[in-house]
XYZ file of N, CA and C in Angstrom:
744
model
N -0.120 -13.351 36.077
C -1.003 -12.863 35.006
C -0.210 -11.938 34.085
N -0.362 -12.142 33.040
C 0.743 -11.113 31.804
C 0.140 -10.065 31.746
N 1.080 -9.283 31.783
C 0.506 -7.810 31.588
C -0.545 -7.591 30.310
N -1.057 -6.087 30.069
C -2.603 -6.063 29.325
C -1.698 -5.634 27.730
N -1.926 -6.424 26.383
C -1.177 -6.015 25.497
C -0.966 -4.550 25.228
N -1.850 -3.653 25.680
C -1.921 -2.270 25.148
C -2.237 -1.653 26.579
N -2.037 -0.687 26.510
C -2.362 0.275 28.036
C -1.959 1.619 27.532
N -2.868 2.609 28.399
C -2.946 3.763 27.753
C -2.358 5.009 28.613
N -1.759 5.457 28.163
C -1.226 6.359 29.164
C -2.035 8.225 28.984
N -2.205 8.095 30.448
C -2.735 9.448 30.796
C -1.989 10.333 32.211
N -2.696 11.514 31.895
C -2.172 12.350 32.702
C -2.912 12.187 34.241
N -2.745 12.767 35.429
C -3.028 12.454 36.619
C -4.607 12.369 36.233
N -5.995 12.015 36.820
C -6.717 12.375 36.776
C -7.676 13.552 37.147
N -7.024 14.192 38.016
C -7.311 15.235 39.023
C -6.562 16.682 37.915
N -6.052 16.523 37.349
C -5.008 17.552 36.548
C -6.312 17.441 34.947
N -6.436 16.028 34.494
C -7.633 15.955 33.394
C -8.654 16.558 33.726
N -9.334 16.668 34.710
C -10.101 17.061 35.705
C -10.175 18.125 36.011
N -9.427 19.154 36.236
C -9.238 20.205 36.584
C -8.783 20.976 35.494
N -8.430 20.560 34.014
C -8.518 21.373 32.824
C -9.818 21.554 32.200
N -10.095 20.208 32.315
C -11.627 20.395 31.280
C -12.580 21.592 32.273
N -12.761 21.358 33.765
C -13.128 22.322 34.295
C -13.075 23.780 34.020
N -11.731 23.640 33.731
C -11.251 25.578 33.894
C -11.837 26.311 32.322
N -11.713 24.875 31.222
C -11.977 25.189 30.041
C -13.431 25.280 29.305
N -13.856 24.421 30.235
C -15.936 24.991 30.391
C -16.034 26.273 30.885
N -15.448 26.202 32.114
C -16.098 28.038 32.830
C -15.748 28.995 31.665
N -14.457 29.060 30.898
C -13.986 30.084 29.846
C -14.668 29.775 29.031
N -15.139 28.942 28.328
C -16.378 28.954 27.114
C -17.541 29.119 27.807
N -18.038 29.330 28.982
C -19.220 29.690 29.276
C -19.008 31.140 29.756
N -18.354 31.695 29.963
C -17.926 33.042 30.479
C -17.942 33.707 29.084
N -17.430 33.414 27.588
C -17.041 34.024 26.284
C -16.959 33.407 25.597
N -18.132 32.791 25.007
C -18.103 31.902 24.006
C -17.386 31.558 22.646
N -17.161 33.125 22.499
C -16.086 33.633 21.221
C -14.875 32.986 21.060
N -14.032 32.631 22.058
C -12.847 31.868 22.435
C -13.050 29.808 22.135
N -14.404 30.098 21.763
C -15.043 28.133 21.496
C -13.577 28.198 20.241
N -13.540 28.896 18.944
C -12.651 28.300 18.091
C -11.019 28.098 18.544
N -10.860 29.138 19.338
C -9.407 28.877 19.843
C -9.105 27.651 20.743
N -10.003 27.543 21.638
C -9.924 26.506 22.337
C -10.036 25.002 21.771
N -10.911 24.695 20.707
C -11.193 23.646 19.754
C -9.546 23.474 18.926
N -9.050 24.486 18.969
C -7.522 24.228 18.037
C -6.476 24.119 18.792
N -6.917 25.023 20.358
C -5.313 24.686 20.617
C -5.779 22.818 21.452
N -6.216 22.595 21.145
C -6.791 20.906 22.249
C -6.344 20.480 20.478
N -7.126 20.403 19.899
C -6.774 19.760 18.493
C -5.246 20.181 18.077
N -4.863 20.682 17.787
C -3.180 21.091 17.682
C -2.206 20.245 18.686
N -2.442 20.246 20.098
C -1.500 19.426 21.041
C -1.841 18.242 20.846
N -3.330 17.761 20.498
C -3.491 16.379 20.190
C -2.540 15.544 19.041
N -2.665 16.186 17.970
C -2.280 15.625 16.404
C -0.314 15.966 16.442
N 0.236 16.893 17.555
C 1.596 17.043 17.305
C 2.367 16.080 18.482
N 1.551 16.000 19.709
C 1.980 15.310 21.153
C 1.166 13.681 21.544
N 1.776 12.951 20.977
C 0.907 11.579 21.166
C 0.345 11.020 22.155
N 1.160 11.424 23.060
C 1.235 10.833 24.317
C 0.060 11.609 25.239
N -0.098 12.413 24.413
C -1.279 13.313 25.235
C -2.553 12.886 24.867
N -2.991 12.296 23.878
C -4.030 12.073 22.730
C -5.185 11.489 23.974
N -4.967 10.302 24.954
C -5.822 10.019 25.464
C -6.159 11.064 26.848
N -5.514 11.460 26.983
C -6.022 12.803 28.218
C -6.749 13.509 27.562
N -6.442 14.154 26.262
C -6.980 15.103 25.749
C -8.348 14.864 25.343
N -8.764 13.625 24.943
C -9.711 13.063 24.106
C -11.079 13.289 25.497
N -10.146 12.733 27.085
C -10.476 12.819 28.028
C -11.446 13.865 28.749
N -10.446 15.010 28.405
C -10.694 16.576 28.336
C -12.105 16.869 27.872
N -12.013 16.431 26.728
C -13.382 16.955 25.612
C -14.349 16.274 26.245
N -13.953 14.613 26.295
C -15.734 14.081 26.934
C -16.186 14.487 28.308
N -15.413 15.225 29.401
C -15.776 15.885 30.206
C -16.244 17.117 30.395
N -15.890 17.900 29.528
C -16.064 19.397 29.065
C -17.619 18.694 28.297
N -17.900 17.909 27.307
C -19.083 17.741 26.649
C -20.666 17.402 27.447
N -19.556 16.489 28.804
C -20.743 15.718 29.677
C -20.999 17.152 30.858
N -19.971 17.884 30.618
C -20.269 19.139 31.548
C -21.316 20.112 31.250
N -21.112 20.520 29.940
C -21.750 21.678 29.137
C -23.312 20.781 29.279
N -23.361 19.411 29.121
C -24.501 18.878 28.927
C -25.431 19.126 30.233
N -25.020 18.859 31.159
C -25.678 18.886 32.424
C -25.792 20.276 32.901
N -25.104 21.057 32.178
C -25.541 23.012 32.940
C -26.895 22.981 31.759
N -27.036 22.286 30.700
C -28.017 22.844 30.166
C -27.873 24.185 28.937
N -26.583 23.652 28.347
C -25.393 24.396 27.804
C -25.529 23.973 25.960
N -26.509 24.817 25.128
C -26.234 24.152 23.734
C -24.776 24.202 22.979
N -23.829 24.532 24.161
C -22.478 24.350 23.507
C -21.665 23.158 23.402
N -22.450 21.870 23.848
C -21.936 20.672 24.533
C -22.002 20.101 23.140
N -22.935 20.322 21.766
C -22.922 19.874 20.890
C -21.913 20.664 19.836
N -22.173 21.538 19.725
C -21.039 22.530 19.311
C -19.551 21.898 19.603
N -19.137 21.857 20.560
C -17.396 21.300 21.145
C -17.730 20.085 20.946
N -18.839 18.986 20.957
C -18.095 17.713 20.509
C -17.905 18.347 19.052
N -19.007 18.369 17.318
C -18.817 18.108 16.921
C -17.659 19.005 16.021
N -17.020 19.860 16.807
C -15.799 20.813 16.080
C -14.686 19.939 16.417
N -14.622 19.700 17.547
C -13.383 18.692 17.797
C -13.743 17.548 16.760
N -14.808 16.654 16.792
C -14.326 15.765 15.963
C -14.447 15.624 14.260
N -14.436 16.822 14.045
C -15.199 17.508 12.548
C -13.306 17.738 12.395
N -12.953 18.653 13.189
C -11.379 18.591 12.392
C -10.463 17.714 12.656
N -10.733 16.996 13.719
C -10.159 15.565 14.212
C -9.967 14.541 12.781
N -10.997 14.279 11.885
C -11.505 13.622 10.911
C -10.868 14.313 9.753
N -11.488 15.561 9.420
C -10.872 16.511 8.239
C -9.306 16.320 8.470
N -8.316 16.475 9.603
C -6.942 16.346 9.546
C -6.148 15.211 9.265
N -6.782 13.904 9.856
C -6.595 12.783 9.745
C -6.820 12.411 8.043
N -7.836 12.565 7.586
C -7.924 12.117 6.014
C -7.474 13.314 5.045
N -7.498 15.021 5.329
C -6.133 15.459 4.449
C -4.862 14.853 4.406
N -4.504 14.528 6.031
C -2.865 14.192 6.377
C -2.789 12.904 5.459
N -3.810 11.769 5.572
C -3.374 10.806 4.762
C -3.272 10.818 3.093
N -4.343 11.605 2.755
C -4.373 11.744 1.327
C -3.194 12.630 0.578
N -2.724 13.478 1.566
C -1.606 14.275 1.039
C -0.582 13.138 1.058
N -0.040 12.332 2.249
C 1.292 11.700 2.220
C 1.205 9.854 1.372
N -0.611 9.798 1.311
C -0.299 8.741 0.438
C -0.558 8.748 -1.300
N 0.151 10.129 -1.355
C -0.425 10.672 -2.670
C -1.653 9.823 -3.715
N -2.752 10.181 -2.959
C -4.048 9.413 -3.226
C -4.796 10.544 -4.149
N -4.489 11.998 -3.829
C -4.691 13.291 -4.827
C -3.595 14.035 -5.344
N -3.993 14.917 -6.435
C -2.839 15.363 -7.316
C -2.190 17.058 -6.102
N -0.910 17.062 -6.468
C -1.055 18.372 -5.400
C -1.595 19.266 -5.512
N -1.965 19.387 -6.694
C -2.836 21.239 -6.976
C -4.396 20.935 -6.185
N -4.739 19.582 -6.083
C -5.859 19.577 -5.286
C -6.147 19.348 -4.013
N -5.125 19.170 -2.961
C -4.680 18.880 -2.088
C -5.160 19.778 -0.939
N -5.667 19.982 0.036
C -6.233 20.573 0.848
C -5.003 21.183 1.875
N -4.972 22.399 2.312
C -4.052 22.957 3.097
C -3.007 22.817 3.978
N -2.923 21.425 4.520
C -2.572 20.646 5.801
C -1.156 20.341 5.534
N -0.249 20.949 6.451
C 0.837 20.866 6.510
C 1.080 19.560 7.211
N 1.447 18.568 6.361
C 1.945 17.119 6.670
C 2.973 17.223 8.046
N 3.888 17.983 7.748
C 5.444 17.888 8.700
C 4.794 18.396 10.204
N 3.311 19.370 10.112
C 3.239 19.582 11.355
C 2.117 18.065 12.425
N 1.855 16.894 11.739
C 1.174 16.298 11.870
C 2.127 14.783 12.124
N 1.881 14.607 13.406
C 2.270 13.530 13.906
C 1.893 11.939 13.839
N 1.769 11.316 12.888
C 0.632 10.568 11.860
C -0.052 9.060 13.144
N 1.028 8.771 14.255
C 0.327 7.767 15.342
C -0.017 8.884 16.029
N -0.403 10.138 16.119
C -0.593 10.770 17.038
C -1.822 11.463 16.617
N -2.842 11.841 15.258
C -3.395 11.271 14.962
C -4.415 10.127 14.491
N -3.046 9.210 14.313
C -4.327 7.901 14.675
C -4.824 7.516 16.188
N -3.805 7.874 16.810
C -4.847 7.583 18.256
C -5.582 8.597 18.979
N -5.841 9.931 18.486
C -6.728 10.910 18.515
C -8.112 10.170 18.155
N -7.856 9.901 16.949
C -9.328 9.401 16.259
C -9.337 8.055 17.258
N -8.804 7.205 17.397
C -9.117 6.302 18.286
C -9.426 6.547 19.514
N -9.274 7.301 20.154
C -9.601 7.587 21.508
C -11.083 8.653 21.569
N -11.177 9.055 20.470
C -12.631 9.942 20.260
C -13.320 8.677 20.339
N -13.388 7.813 19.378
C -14.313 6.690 19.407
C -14.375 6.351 19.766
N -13.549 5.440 21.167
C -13.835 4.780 22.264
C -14.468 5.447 23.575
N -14.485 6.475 23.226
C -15.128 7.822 24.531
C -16.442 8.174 24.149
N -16.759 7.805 22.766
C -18.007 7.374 22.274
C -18.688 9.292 21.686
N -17.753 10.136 21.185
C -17.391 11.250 20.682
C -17.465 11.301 19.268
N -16.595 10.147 18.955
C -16.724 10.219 17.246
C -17.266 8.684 16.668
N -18.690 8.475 15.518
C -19.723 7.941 15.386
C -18.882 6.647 14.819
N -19.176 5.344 14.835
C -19.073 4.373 14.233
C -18.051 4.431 12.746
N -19.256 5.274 12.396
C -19.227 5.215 10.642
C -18.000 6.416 10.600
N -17.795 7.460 11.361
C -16.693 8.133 10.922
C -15.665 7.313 11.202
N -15.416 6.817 12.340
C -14.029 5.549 12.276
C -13.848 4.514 11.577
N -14.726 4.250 10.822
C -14.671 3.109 10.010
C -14.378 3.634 8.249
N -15.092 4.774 8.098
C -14.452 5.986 7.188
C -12.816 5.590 7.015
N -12.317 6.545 8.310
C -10.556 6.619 8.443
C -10.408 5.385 8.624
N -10.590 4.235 8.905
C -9.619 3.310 9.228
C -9.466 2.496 7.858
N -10.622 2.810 7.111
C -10.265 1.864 5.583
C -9.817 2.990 4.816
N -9.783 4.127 5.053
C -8.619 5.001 4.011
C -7.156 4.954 4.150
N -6.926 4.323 5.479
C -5.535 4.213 5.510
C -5.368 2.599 5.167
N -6.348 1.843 5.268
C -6.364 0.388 4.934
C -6.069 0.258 3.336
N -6.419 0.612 2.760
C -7.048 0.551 1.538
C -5.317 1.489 0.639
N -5.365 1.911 1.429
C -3.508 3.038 0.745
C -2.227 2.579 1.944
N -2.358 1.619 2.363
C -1.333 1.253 3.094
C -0.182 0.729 2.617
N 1.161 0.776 2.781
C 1.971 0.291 1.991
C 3.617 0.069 3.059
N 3.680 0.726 3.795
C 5.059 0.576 4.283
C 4.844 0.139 5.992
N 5.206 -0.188 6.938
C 5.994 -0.412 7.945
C 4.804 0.276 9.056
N 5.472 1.639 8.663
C 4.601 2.759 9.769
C 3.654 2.653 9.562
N 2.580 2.678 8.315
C 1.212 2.373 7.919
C 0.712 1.378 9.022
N 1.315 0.342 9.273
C 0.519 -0.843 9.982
C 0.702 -0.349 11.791
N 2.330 0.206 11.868
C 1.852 0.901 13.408
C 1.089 2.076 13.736
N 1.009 2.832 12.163
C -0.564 3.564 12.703
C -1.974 2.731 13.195
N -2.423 1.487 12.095
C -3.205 0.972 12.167
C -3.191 0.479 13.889
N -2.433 -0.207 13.630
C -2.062 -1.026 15.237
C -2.176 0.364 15.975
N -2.477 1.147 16.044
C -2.406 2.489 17.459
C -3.820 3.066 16.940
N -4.294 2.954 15.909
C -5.722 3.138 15.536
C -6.317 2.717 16.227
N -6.472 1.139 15.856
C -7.338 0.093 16.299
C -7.068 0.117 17.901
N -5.708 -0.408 18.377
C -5.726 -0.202 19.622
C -6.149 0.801 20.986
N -6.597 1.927 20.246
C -6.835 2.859 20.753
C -8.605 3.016 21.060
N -9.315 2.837 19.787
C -10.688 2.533 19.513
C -11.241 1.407 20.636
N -10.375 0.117 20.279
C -11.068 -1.179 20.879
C -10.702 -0.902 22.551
N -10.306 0.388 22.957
C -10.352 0.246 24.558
C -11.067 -0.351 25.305
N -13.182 -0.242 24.979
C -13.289 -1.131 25.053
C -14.371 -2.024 24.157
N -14.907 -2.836 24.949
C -16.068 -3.627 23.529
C -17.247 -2.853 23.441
N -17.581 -3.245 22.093
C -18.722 -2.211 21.545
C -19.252 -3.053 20.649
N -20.445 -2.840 20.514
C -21.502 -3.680 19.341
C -20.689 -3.444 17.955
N -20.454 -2.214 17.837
C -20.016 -1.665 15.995
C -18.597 -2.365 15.658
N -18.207 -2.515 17.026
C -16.613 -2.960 16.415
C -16.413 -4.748 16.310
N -17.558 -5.213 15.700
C -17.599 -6.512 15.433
C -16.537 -7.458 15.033
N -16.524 -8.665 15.324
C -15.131 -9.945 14.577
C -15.970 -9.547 13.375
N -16.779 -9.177 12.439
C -16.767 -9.491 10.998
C -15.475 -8.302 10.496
N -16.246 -7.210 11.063
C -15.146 -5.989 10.433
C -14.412 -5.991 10.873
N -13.684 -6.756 11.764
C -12.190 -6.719 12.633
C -11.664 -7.812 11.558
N -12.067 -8.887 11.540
C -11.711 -9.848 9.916
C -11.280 -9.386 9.206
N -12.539 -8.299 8.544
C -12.585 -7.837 7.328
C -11.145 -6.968 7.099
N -10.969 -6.467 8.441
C -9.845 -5.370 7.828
C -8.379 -6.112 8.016
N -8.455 -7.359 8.919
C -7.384 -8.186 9.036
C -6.913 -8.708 7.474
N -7.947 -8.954 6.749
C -7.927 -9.384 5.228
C -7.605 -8.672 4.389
N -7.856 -7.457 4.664
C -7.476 -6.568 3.327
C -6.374 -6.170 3.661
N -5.555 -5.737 5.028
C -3.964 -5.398 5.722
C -3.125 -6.343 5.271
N -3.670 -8.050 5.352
C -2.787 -8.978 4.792
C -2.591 -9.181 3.139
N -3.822 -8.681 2.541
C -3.867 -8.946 0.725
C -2.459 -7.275 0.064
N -2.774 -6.282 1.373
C -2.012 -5.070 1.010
C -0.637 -5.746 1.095
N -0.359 -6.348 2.229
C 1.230 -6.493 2.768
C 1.694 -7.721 1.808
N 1.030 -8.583 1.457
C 1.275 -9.248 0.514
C 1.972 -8.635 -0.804
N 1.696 -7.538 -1.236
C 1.397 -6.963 -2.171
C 3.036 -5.731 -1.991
N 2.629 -5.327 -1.171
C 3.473 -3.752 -1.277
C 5.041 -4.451 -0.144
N 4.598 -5.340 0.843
C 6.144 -5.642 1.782
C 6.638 -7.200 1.453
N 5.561 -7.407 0.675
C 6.033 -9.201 0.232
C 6.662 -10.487 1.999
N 6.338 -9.452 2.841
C 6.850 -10.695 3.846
C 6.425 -10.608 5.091
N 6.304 -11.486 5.771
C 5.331 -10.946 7.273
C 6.262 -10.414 8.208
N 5.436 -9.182 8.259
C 6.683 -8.400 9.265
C 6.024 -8.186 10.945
N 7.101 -7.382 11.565
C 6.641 -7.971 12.976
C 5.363 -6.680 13.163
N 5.400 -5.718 12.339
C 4.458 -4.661 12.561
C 3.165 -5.815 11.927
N 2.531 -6.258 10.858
C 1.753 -7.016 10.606
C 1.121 -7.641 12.209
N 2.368 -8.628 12.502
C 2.088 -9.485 13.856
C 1.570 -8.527 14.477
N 1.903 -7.358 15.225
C 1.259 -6.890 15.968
C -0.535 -6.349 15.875
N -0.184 -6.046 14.719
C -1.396 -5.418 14.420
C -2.446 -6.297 14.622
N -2.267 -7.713 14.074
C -3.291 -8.925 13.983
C -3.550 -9.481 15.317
N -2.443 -9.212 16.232
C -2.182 -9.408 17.560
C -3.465 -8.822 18.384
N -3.514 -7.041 18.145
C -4.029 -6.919 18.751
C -5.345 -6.940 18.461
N -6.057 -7.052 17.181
C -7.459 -7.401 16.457
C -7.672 -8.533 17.245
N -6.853 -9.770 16.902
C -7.707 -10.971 17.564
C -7.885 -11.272 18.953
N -6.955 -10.000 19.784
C -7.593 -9.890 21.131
C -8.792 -9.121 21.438
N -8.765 -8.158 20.606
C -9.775 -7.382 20.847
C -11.261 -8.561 20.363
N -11.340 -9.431 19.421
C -12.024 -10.408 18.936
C -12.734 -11.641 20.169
N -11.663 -11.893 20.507
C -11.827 -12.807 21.552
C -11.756 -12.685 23.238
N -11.756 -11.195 23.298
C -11.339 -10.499 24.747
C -13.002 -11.116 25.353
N -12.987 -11.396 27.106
C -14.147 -11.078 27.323
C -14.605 -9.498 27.447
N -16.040 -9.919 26.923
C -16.464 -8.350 26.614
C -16.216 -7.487 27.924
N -16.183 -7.840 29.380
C -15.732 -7.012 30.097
C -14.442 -6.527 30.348
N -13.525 -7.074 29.270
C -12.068 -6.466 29.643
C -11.595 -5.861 28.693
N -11.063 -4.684 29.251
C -10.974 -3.703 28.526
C -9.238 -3.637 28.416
N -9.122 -2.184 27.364
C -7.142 -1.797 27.711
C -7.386 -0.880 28.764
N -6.285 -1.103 30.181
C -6.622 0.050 31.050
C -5.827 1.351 30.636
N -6.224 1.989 31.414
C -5.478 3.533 31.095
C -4.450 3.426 32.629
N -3.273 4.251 32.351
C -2.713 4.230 33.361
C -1.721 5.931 33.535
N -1.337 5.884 35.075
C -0.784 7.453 35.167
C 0.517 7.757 34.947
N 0.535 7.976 33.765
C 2.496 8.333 33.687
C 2.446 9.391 34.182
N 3.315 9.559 35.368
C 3.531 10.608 35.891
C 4.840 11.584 35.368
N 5.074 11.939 34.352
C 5.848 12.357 33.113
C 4.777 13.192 32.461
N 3.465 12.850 32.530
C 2.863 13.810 31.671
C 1.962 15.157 32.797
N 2.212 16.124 31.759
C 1.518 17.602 32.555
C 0.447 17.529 31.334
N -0.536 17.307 31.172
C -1.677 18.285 30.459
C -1.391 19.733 30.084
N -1.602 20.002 31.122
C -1.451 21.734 31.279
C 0.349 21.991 30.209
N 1.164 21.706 31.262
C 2.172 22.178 30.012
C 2.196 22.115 28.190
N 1.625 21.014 28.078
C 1.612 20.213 26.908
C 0.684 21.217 25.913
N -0.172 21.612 26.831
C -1.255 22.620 26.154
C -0.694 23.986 25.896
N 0.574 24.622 27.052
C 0.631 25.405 27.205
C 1.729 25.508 25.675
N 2.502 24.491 25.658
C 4.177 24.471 24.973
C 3.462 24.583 23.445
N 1.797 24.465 23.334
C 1.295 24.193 21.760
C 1.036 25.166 21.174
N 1.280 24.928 20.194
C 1.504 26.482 18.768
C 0.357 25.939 17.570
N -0.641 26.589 17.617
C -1.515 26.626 16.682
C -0.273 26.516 15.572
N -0.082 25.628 14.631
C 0.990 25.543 13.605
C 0.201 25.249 11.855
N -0.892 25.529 11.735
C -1.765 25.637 10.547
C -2.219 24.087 9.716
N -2.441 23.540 11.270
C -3.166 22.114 11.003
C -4.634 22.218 10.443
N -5.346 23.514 10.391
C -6.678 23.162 10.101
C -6.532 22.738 9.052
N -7.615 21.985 8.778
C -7.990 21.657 7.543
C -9.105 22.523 6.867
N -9.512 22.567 5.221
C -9.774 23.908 4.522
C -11.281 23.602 4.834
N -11.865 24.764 4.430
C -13.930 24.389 5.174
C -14.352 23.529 3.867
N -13.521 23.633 2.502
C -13.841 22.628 1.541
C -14.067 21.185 1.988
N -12.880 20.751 2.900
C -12.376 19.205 3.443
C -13.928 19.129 4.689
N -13.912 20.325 5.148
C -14.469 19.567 6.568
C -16.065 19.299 5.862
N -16.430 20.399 4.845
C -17.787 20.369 4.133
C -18.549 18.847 3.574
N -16.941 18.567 3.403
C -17.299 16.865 2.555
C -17.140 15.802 3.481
């Protein structure tokens, strides 16, 4: 049997497990610490890629936690995480696909923003069922729609791949088409030739298209990754995005 085209790498489960834990009791002990904690998880997410699906991990356990103590903070931490999750992802793109002029440009230091590390933030919110339909479908045609080079399509391809973990009503063959069509009318256009990033990308749409609905991408344990360090080594580095961006 061939291996699964995409697979996701996470940290032990017991270590995912035992952060989101420690990081509920401290927001329920001092709630005041909710913004620090929302940035430094958002900060290691958008700079450390490889962390993106633990982390994403983190939050829907911390959310399903807060939910069951009976905790109105469970709505609060999803929608801050995925309020600047979104705001960073569409400054970061609009700044580097100069889509706005710079004097209007929202705060977001591009160089500190890891742009597949990012896209599979937002992909892994949505497949954890964290961030709504319509906000992923938002980001995925703003980078569709301004796509132009190489990396553009292995963001897409780590977007999508990340989202379609597994099947879902919203992530339909029409709009999986749809965006297959407009990636090919772009690349037509801006790379003039089918490149192997294209292939992949279409690769993994028309599996996700034709997968049976019970098979999913698995997640698996690189044992290389610490959570905890990853969190620890992260430097709030002035990724927010401005309350103008997150307002709109």
């Amino acid at each position: 049997m061939p291996p699964p085209i995409v697979q996701l790498p996470i940290c032990h489960p017991h270590d995912i497990e035992g952060v989101a834990l420690n990081l509920t009791n401290k927001l329920l002990s001092c709630k005041d610490i909710l913004n620090d904690v929302v940035l430094h998880i958002h900060t290691t997410a958008v700079t450390q890629r490889r962390y993106t699906r633990s982390l994403a991990l983190i939050v829907k356990l911390m959310v399903d936690d807060l939910f069951w103590r009976n905790s109105d903070l469970y709505v609060t931490v999803q929608d801050e995480i995925v309020d600047l999750a979104v705001a960073t992802f569409t400054d970061y793109w609009l700044a580097t696909l100069d889509c706005v002029p710079k004097e209007h440009r929202n705060p977001v230091e591009p160089s500190y923003v890891d742009p597949l590390a990012i896209c599979a933030f937002i992909g892994d919110l949505s497949s954890l069922g964290l961030l709504s339909f319509g906000m992923f479908e938002m980001s995925a045609l703003l980078l569709i729609f301004n796509m132009k080079t190489r990396l553009h399509l292995q963001c897409l391809r780590t977007l999508f791949s990340h989202a379609g973990a597994h099947a879902t009503d919203e992530m339909s063959s029409f709009f999986l088409y749809e965006c297959m069509d407009l990636v090919k009318a772009r690349c037509k256009r801006h790379l003039r030739i089918f490149t192997v990033e294209e292939q992949q990308f279409r690769h993994v749409l028309n599996h996700i298209i034709y997968r049976d609905p019970r098979e999913y991408f698995p997640q698996f344990w690189d044992k290389r990754l610490n959570v905890e360090e990853a969190l620890m080594a992260s430097v709030c580095v002035g990724v927010r995005p401005s309350t103008q961006s997150q307002a709109s």
